[in-house]
Coordinates of C-alpha atoms (C1' of nucleotides) in Angstrom, one line a residue:
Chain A
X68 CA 24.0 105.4 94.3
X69 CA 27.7 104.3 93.4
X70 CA 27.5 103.0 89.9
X71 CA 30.1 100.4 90.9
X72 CA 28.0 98.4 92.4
X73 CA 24.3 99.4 91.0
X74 CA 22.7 97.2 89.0
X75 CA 22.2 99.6 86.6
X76 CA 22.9 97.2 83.3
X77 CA 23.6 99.9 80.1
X78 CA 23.6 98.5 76.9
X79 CA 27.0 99.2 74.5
X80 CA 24.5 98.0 71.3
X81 CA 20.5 98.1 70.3
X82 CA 18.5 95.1 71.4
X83 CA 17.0 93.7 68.1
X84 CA 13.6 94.0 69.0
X85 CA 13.2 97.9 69.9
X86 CA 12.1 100.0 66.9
X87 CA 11.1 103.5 68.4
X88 CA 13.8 105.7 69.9
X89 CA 12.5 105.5 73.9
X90 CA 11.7 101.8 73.6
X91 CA 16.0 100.9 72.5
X92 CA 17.0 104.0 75.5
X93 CA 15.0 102.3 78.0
X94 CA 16.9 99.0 77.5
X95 CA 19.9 100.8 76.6
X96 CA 20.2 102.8 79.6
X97 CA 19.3 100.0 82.0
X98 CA 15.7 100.9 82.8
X99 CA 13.0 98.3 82.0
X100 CA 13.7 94.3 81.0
X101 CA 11.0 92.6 79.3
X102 CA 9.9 89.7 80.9
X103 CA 7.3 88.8 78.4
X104 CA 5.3 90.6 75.0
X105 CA 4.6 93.8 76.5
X106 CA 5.3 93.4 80.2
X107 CA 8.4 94.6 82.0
X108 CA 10.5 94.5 85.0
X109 CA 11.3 97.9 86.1
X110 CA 15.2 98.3 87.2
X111 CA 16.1 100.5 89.9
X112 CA 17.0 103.6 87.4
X113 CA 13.8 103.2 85.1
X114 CA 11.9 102.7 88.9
X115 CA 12.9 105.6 90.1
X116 CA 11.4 108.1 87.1
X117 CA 8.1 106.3 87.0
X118 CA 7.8 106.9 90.7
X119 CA 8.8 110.9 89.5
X120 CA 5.8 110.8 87.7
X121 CA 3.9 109.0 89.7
X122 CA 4.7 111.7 92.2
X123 CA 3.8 114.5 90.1
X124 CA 0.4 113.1 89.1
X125 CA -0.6 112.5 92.6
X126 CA 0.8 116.2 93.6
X127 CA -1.6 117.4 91.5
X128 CA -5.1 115.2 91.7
X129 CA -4.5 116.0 95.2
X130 CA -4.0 119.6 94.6
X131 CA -7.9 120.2 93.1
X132 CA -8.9 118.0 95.9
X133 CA -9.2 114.7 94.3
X134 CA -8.4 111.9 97.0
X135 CA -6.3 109.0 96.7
X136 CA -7.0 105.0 97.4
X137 CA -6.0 102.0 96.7
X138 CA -8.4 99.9 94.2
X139 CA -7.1 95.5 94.1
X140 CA -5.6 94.3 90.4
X141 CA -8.0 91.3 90.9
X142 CA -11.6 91.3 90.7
X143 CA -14.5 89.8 90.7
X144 CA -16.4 89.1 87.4
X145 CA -19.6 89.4 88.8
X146 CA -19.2 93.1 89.2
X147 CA -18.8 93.4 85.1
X148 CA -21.9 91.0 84.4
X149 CA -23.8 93.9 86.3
X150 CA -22.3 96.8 83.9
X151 CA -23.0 94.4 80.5
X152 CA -19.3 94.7 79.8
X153 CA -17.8 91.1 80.9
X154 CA -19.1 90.0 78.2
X155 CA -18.7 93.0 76.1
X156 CA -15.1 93.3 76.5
X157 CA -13.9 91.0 74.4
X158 CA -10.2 89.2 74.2
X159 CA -8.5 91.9 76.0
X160 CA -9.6 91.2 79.6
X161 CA -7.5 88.6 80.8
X162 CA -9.8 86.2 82.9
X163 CA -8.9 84.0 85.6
X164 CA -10.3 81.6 87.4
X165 CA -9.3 80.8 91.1
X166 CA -9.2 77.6 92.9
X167 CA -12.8 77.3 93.7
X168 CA -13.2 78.1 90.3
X169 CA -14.7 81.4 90.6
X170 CA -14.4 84.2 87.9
X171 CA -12.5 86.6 88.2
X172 CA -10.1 88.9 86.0
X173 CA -7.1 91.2 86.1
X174 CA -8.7 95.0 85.7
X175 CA -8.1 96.9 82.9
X176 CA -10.2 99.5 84.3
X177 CA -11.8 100.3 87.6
X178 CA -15.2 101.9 86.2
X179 CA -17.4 99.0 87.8
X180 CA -15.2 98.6 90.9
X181 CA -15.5 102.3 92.0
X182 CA -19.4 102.4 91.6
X183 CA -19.2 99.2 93.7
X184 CA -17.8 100.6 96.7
X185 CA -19.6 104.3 96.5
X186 CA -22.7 102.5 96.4
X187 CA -22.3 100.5 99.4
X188 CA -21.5 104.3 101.4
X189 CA -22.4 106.9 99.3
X190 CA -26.4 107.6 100.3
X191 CA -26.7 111.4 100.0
X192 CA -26.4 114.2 97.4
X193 CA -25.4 116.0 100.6
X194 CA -22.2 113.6 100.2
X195 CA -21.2 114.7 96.7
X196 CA -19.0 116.0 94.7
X197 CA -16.8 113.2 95.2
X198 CA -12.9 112.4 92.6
X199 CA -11.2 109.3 94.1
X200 CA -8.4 108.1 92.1
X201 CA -5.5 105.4 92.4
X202 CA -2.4 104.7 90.7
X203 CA -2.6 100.9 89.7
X204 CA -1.2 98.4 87.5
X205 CA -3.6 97.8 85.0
X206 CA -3.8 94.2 82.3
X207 CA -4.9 94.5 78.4
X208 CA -4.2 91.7 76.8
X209 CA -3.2 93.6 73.4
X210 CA -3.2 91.3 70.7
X211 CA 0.2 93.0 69.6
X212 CA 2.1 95.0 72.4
X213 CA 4.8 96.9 71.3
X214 CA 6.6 100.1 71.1
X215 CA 8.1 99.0 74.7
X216 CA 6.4 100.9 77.5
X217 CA 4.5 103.1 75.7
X218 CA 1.9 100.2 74.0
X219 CA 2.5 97.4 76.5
X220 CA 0.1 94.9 78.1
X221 CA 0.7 95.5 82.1
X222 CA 0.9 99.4 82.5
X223 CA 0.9 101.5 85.3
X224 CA -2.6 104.0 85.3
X225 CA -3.8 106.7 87.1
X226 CA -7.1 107.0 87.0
X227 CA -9.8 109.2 88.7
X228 CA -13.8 108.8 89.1
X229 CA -16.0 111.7 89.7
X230 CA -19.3 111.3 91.3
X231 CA -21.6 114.1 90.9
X232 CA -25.5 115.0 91.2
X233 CA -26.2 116.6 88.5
X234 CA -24.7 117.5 85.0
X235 CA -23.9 121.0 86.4
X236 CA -21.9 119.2 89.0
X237 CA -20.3 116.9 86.8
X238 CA -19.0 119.3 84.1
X239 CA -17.2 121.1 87.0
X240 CA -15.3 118.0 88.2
X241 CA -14.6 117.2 84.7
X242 CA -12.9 121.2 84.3
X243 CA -11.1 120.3 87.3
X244 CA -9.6 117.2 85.7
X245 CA -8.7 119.2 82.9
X246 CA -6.8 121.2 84.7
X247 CA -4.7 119.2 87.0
X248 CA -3.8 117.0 83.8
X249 CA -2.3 120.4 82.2
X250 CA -0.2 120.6 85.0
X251 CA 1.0 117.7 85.3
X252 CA 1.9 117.5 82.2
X253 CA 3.9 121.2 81.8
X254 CA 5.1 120.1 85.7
X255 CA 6.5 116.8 83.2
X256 CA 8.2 118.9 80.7
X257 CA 5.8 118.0 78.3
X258 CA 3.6 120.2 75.6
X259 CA 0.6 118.6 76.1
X260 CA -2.7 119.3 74.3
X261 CA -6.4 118.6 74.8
X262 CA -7.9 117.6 71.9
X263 CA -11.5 116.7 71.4
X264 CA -12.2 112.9 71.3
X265 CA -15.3 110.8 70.3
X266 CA -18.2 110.3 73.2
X267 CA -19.7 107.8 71.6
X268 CA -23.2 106.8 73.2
X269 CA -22.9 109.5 75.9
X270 CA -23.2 112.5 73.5
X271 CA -21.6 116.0 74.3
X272 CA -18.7 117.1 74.4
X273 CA -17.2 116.3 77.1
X274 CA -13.9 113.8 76.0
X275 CA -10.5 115.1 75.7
X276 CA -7.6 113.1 74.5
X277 CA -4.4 114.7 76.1
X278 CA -1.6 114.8 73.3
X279 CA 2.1 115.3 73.6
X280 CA 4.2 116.3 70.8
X281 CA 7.0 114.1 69.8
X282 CA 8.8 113.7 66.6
X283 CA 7.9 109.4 66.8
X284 CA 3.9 110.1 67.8
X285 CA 1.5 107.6 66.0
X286 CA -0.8 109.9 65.4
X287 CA -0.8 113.8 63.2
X288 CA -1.9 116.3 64.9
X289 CA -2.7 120.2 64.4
X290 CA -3.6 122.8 66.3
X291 CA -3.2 126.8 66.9
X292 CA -0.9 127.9 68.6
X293 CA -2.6 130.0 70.7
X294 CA -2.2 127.1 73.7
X295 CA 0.9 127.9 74.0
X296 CA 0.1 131.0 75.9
X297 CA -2.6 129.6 78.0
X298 CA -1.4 130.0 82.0
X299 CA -2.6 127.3 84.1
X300 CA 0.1 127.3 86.3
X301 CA -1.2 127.0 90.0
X302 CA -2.4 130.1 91.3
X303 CA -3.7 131.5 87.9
X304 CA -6.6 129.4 88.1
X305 CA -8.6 128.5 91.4
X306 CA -9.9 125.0 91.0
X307 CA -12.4 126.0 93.8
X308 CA -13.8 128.8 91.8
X309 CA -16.3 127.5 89.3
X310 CA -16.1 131.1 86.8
X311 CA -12.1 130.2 86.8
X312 CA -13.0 126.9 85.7
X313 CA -14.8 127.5 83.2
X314 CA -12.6 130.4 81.7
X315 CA -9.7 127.8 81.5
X316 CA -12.1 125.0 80.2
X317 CA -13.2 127.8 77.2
X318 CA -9.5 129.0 76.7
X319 CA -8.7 125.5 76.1
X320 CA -11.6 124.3 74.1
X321 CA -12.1 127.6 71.6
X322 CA -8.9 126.7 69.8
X323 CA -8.7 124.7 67.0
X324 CA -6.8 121.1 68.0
X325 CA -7.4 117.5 66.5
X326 CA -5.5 114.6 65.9
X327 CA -6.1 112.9 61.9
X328 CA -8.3 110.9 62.5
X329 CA -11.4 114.4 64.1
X330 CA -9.4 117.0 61.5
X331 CA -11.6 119.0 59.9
X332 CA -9.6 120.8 57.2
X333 CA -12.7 123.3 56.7
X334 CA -12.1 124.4 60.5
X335 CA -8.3 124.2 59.9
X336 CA -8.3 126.6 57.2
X337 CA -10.0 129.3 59.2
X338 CA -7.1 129.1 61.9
X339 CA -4.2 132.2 61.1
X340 CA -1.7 130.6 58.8
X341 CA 1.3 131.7 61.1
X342 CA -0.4 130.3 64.2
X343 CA -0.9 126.9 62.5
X344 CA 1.7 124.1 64.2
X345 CA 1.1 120.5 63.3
X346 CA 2.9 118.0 64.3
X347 CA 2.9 114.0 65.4
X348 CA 1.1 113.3 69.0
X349 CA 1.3 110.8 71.7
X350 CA -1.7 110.6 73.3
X351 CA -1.1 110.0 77.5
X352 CA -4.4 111.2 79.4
X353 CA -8.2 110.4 78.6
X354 CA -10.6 112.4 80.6
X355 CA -14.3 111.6 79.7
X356 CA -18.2 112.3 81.2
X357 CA -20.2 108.9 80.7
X358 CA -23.2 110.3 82.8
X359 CA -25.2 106.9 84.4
X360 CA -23.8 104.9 82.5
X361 CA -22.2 102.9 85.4
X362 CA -24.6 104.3 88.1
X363 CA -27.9 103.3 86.6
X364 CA -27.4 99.6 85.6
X365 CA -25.8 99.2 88.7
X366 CA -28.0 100.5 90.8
X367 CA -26.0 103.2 92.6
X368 CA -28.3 106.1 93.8
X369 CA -28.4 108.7 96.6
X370 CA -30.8 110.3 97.6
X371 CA -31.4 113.5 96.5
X372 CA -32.4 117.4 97.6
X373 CA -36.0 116.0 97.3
X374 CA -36.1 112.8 99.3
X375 CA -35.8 110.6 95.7
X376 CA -33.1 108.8 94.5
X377 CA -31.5 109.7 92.2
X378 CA -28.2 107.9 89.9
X379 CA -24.8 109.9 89.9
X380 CA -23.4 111.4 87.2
X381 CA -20.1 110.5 87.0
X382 CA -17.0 111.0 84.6
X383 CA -13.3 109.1 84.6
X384 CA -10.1 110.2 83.5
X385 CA -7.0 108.5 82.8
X386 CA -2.7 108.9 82.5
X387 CA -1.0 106.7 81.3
X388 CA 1.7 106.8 83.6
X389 CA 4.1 103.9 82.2
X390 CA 3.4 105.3 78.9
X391 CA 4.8 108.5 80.4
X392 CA 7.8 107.6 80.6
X393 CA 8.8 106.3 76.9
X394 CA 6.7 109.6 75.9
X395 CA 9.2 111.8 77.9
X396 CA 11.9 110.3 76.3
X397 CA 10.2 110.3 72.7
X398 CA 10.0 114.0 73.1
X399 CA 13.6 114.7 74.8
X400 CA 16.7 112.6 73.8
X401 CA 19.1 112.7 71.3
X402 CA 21.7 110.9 69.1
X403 CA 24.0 110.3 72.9
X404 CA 20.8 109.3 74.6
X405 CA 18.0 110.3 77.1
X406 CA 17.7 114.2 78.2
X407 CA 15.6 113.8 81.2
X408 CA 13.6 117.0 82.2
X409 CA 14.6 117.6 85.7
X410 CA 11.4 117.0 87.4
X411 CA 11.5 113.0 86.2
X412 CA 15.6 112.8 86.5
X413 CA 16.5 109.4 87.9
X414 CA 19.3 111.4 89.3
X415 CA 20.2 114.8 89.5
X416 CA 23.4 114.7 88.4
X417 CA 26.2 112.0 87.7
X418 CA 28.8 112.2 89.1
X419 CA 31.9 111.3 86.9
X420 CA 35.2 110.1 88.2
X421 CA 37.2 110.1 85.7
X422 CA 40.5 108.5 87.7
X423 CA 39.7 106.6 90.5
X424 CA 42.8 106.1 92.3
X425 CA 44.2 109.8 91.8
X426 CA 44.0 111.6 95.2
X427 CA 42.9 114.6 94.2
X428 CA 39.9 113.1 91.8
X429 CA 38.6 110.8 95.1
X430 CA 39.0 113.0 97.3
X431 CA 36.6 115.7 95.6
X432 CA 34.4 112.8 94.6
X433 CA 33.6 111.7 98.1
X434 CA 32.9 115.0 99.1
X435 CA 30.3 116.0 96.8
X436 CA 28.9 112.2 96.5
X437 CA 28.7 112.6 100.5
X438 CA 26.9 115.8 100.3
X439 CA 24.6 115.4 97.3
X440 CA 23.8 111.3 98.4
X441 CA 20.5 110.2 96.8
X442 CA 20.5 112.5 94.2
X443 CA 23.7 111.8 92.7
X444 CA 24.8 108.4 90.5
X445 CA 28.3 108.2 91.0
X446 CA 30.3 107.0 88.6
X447 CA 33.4 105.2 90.7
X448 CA 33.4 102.1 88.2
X449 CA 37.3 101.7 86.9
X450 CA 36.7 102.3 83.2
X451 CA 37.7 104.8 81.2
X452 CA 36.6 108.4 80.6
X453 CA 34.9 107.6 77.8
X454 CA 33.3 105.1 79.1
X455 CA 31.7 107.4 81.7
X456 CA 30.7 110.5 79.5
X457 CA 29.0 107.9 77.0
X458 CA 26.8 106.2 79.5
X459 CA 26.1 109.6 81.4
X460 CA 24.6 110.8 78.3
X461 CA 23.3 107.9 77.2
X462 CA 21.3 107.7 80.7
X463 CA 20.4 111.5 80.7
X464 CA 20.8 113.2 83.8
X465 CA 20.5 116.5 83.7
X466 CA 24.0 117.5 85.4
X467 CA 27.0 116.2 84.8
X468 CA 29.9 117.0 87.4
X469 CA 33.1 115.7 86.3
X470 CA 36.1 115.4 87.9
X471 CA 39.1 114.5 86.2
X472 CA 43.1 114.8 87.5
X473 CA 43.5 118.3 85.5
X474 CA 40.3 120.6 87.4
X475 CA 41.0 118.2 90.5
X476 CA 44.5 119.5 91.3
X477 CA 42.8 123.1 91.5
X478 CA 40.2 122.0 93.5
X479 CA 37.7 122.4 90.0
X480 CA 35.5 120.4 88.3
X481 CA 33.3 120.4 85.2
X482 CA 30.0 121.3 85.3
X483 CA 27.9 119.7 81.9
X484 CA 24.5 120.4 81.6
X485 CA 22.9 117.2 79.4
X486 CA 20.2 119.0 77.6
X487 CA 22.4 122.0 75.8
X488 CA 25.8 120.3 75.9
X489 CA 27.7 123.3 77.6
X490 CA 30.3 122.6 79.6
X491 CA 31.9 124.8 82.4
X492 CA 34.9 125.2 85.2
X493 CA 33.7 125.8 88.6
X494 CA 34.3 125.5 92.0
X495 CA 33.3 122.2 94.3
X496 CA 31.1 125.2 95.9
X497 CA 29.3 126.3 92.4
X498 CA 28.8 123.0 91.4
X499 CA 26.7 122.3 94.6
X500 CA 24.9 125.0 94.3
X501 CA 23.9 124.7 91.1
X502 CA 22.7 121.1 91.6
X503 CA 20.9 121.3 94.5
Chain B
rC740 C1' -7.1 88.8 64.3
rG741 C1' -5.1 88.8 58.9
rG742 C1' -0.1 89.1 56.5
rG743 C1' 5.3 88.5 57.0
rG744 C1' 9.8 87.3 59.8
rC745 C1' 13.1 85.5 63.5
rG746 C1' 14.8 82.0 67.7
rU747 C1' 22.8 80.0 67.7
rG748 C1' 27.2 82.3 75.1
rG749 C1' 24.8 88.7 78.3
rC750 C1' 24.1 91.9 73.4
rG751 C1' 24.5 92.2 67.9
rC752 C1' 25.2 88.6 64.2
rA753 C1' 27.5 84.5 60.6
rG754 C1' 27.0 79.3 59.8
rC755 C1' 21.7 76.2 57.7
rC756 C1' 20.3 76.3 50.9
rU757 C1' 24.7 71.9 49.3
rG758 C1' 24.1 67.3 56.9
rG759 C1' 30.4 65.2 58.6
rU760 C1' 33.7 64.9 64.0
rU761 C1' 37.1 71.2 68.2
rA762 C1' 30.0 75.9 66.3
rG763 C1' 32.6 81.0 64.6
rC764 C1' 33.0 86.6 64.6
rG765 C1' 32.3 91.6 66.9
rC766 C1' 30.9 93.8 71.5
rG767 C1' 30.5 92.7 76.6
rC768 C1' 32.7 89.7 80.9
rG769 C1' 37.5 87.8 83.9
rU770 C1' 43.1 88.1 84.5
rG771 C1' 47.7 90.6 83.2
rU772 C1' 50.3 94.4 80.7
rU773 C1' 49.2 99.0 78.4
rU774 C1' 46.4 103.5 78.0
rU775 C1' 44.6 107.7 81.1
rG776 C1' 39.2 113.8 79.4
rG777 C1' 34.8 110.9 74.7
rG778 C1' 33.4 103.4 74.3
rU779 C1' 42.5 102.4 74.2
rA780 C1' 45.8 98.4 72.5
rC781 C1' 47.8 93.4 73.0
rA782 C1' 47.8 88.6 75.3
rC783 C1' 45.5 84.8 77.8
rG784 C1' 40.8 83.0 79.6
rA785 C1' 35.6 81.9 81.1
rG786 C1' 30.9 81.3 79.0
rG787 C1' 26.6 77.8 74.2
rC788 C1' 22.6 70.4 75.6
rC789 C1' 22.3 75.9 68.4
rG790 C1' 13.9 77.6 71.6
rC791 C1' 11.4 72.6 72.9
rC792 C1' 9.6 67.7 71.4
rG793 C1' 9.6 64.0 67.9
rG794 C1' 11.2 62.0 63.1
rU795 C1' 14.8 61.0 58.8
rU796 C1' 20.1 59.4 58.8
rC797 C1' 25.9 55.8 60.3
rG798 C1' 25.8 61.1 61.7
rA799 C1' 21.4 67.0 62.5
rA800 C1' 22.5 73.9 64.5
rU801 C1' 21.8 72.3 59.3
rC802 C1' 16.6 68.1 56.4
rC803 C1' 11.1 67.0 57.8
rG804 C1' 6.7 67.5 61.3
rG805 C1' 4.5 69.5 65.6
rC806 C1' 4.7 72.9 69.6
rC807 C1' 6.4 77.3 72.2
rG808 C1' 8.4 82.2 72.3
rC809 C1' 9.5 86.9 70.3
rC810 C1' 9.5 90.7 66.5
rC811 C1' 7.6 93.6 62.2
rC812 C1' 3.2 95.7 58.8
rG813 C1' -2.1 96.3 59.2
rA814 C1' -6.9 96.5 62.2
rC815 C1' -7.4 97.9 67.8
rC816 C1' -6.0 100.4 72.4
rA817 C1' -4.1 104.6 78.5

RNA sequence: CGGGGCGUGGCGCAGCCUGGUUAGCGCGCGUGUUUUGGGUACACGAGGCCGCCGGUUCGAAUCCGGCCGCCCCGACCA
């Protein structure tokens, strides 16, 4: 993208309204508008790392074999009046009515949808396990929206419904969930932990908040330090083998993690001092088991090894991916701006121009803009230098090439990298390299 | 939902208490000159029915009433 003429509107001064560091970067570097409290248009720069995540998530549902549809926004209310909760959930459903006056709402949660449609299909245990999952834009009408992205009313979701036969079946799929989510989150850049959330009704112990750790979190949080030396990475564990599964699920439940509100300073104390981290949390992923509870009332059964029928047990797990990407930037930016962790990058690299006009400095510009294409925001706008080097940091890409008259006229340019600040003279050749 | 605050060019703000004729400042934007590796300097210029509706008054950004929007603290949430 050539700068010039991308609408890529950065922000010299702090709107009034953002308070937390991601919410004033994401309107400073030209990402998100708001429209309205807590909903926002997504500009092309901000677009493009919340389909980076988006990406990432998906890569890895589908990776332990969860598949992908597409769920509506819109639905009918009849389908909550079966589950008890249309009326149950209160304010934050926004309801509609359509022009034959019929209810519906905008989801805020597919529990009631997804049981829906596997009932219609779904007739055998022979057909199960089952994880579907979609990435939708989700409505809660929060009564007070706010740190930008990260707490808004409209938010982009990813979440996943496991159908299983037995409990056996769905503690499995809910290991599995575990697992992908760890990845996606390291894949993210992000220190993410699991930490053990309340079940309410249901019981057990299967509900896992999915904290990252960033300086801003709402919430304290401790734990040992021992996950940090938990491998998960793909090929360490087989999400097909259910003994791998369940040494990951114990490696990553023995520990001791909780945010305030579950810490249990008895427990706490018992954890080796120098292993002890604490910190403030973000929560971004919920995975939980809810057993019938959407199965039974609405009568979703199939029939089982003995002829009877029998409800699913089922679990669903969420990621906030909207909220990803202010809690990316919570946990990687400084006083210049975003540091973008090269998997979510808008962009590569920028490319900076620093005299537009000078022979040399075009010349080298075009070459590597023309080689590097998509990847590569180039900076051809006619300001100054520091113009450029305040709004490349200030957006975050990970490399910086810059190209200025003095390199230029020995065929060199600069090479920055935006998360340590060093700076280095190479060739057109290294720089590529590097990049790509 | 309780408590507080704010709506004035794109952004950040002043003016309002103590109504008065061309509504101001910084940034940004346009043109020209200048500068040329970390938001350059100067000049000229464009851009606002002062959130909306109603009221008081000879006269309202300013006073009064209502409405709408947005933000902050708390309770609540992916």
């Amino acid at each position: 993208m050539r700068l010039s003429h991308g609408f890529v509107p950065t922000l010299k001064e702090t709107p009034a309204e953002a308070q937390i560091a991601s919410h004033r970067l994401m309107l400073r570097a030209g990402l998100v508008r708001q429209t309205s409290a807590g909903i926002y248009a997504w500009l092309p720069l901000g677009l493009r790392v919340l389909r980076n995540i988006e990406r990432i998530v998906r890569e890895e549902q589908d990776a332990v074999g969860a598949q992908e549809l597409l769920m509506p926004t819109i639905q009918p209310a009849e389908l909550w009046k079966e589950s008890g909760r249309y009326e149950d959930y209160g304010k934050e459903m926004l309801r509609i009515r359509d022009r034959h006056d019929r209810e519906m709402l905008y989801g805020p949660t597919n529990e009631e949808m997804i049981t829906d449609l596997l009932r219609q299909s779904l007739k055998s245990y022979r057909e199960l396990p089952q994880i579907l999952y979609h990435i939708q834009w989700k409505f809660r009408d929060e009564v007070r929206p706010r740190f930008g992205v990260m707490r808004g009313r409209e938010f982009l979701m990813k979440d996943a419904y496991s159908v299983d036969l037995d409990y056996a079946g769905a503690v499995v799929s809910y290991r599995k969930m575990m697992l992908a989510y760890m990845r996606t989150f390291q894949r993210l850049g992000l220190k993410a932990i699991p930490m053990v959330a309340d079940t309410g009704p249901i019981g057990g112990d299967l509900s896992h908040e999915f904290i990252i750790l960033a300086p801003t979190g709402e919430s304290q949080v401790y734990y040992d330090a021992a996950f940090e030396e938990i491998d998960y990475s793909s090929g360490a564990i087989s999400h097909e083998s259910a003994e791998d599964l369940q040494r990951f699920f114990e490696q990553m439940t023995t520990h001791y993690a909780a945010t305030d509100e579950k810490h249990d300073p008895n427990a706490w104390a018992e954890v080796a001092t120098e292993r002890r981290r604490e910190g403030r949390g973000i929560e971004v992923g919920h995975i939980f088991y809810f057993g019938t509870k959407y199965s039974a009332p609405m009568g979703f059964k199939v029939a089982g090894p003995d002829g009877k029928p029998v409800a699913p047990e089922m679990g669903s797990y969420g990621v906030g991916v909207s909220r990803l990407v202010g809690a990316v930037i919570e946990a990687s930016h400084d006083a210049d701006g975003i540091i973008w962790p090269d998997s979510v990058a808008p962009f590569k690299a920028a490319l900076l121009n620093l005299k537009r006009g000078d022979a040399a400095c075009d010349r080298i510009c075009e070459e590597i803009y023309g080689k590097l294409g998509g990847d590569v925001l180039y900076d051809d706008r006619e300001d100054r230098a520091g113009v450029k080097f305040a709004d490349a940091d200030l957006m975050g890409h990970p490399w910086q090439v810059v190209v200025g008259p003095r390199g230029a006229a020995a065929g060199k340019v600069e090479l920055k990298r935006r998360a340590t600040g060093q700076r280095e003279e190479v060739s057109i050749e290294d720089a590529l390299a590097r990049i790509a």
